[in-house]
Amino acid sequence: MKSWETILCFVAAVALVCVVAWTTRLKMRGFTKFFINTLAGGALIAGLSAFNVIVLPFNLLNALVVGALGLPGVGVVLAAALLL
């Protein structure tokens, strides 16, 4: 692996651990909001890919990133798709 790939994997792993730790501390209302945001993020990725605006891989991790980060999450997923 190249050094930038190792750094990117490390940052992604740290972000995933932070998101998991954050969601376990939420009450049910916050978890429901996070779940709805994740579904909306998945719908956004699917919609962009369906209309060939931007072809992004559609999976649970990408939906979670977009759901947790919002619109900047789309940029993160797009950057990761273009770099990898």
C-alpha positions as a LaTeX table, in Angstrom:
\begin{tabular}{lrrr}
\hline
Residue & $x$ (\AA) & $y$ (\AA) & $z$ (\AA) \\
\hline
Met1 & 0.00 & 0.00 & 0.00 \\
Lys2 & 1.09 & 3.52 & $-0.68$ \\
Ser3 & 1.58 & 5.88 & 2.22 \\
Trp4 & $-1.44$ & 8.06 & 1.33 \\
Glu5 & $-3.65$ & 4.95 & 1.20 \\
Thr6 & $-2.45$ & 3.96 & 4.67 \\
Ile7 & $-3.18$ & 7.43 & 6.01 \\
Leu8 & $-6.61$ & 7.46 & 4.36 \\
Cys9 & $-7.45$ & 4.04 & 5.86 \\
Phe10 & $-6.32$ & 5.22 & 9.29 \\
Val11 & $-8.43$ & 8.38 & 9.09 \\
Ala12 & $-11.45$ & 6.37 & 7.93 \\
Ala13 & $-11.02$ & 3.89 & 10.79 \\
Val14 & $-10.76$ & 6.67 & 13.37 \\
Ala15 & $-13.84$ & 8.38 & 11.92 \\
Leu16 & $-15.78$ & 5.11 & 12.03 \\
Val17 & $-14.84$ & 4.54 & 15.66 \\
Cys18 & $-15.90$ & 8.10 & 16.51 \\
Val19 & $-19.26$ & 7.69 & 14.75 \\
Val20 & $-19.93$ & 4.40 & 16.55 \\
Ala21 & $-18.97$ & 5.91 & 19.90 \\
Trp22 & $-21.16$ & 8.93 & 19.20 \\
Thr23 & $-24.21$ & 6.87 & 18.23 \\
Thr24 & $-23.98$ & 4.69 & 21.32 \\
Arg25 & $-24.13$ & 7.80 & 23.53 \\
Leu26 & $-27.27$ & 9.14 & 21.85 \\
Lys27 & $-30.71$ & 8.78 & 23.28 \\
Met28 & $-33.45$ & 7.21 & 21.16 \\
Arg29 & $-34.48$ & 10.53 & 19.59 \\
Gly30 & $-30.92$ & 11.22 & 18.44 \\
Phe31 & $-30.54$ & 7.68 & 17.14 \\
Thr32 & $-33.78$ & 8.00 & 15.17 \\
Lys33 & $-32.56$ & 11.27 & 13.64 \\
Phe34 & $-29.24$ & 9.65 & 12.74 \\
Phe35 & $-31.09$ & 6.69 & 11.16 \\
Ile36 & $-33.30$ & 9.02 & 9.10 \\
Asn37 & $-30.24$ & 11.01 & 8.00 \\
Thr38 & $-28.54$ & 7.77 & 6.97 \\
Leu39 & $-31.54$ & 6.76 & 4.89 \\
Ala40 & $-31.59$ & 10.21 & 3.29 \\
Gly41 & $-27.87$ & 9.93 & 2.55 \\
Gly42 & $-28.38$ & 6.56 & 0.93 \\
Ala43 & $-31.23$ & 7.98 & $-1.15$ \\
Leu44 & $-29.02$ & 10.89 & $-2.22$ \\
Ile45 & $-26.22$ & 8.57 & $-3.33$ \\
Ala46 & $-28.68$ & 6.30 & $-5.14$ \\
Gly47 & $-30.34$ & 9.29 & $-6.84$ \\
Leu48 & $-27.05$ & 10.77 & $-8.01$ \\
Ser49 & $-25.92$ & 7.40 & $-9.33$ \\
Ala50 & $-29.28$ & 6.62 & $-10.98$ \\
Phe51 & $-29.29$ & 9.81 & $-13.04$ \\
Asn52 & $-25.57$ & 9.49 & $-13.86$ \\
Val53 & $-24.82$ & 12.86 & $-12.27$ \\
Ile54 & $-21.97$ & 11.36 & $-10.24$ \\
Val55 & $-21.41$ & 7.62 & $-10.08$ \\
Leu56 & $-20.73$ & 6.72 & $-6.45$ \\
Pro57 & $-20.58$ & 3.26 & $-4.91$ \\
Phe58 & $-23.82$ & 2.60 & $-3.03$ \\
Asn59 & $-23.22$ & 0.76 & 0.24 \\
Leu60 & $-23.98$ & 1.09 & 3.94 \\
Leu61 & $-20.68$ & 2.77 & 4.83 \\
Asn62 & $-21.18$ & 5.53 & 2.28 \\
Ala63 & $-24.76$ & 6.07 & 3.46 \\
Leu64 & $-23.54$ & 6.31 & 7.07 \\
Val65 & $-20.85$ & 8.83 & 6.15 \\
Val66 & $-23.33$ & 11.00 & 4.23 \\
Gly67 & $-25.91$ & 10.63 & 7.00 \\
Ala68 & $-23.47$ & 11.58 & 9.74 \\
Leu69 & $-21.71$ & 14.44 & 7.95 \\
Gly70 & $-24.48$ & 15.75 & 5.70 \\
Leu71 & $-23.50$ & 17.53 & 2.51 \\
Pro72 & $-19.77$ & 17.55 & 3.38 \\
Gly73 & $-20.12$ & 13.76 & 3.66 \\
Val74 & $-21.01$ & 13.65 & $-0.04$ \\
Gly75 & $-17.73$ & 15.43 & $-0.71$ \\
Val76 & $-15.86$ & 12.92 & 1.43 \\
Val77 & $-17.44$ & 9.97 & $-0.37$ \\
Leu78 & $-16.80$ & 11.59 & $-3.74$ \\
Ala79 & $-13.15$ & 12.29 & $-2.87$ \\
Ala80 & $-12.66$ & 8.74 & $-1.65$ \\
Ala81 & $-14.26$ & 7.33 & $-4.82$ \\
Leu82 & $-12.05$ & 9.47 & $-7.04$ \\
Leu83 & $-8.86$ & 8.72 & $-5.11$ \\
Leu84 & $-9.43$ & 5.00 & $-4.85$ \\
\hline
\end{tabular}
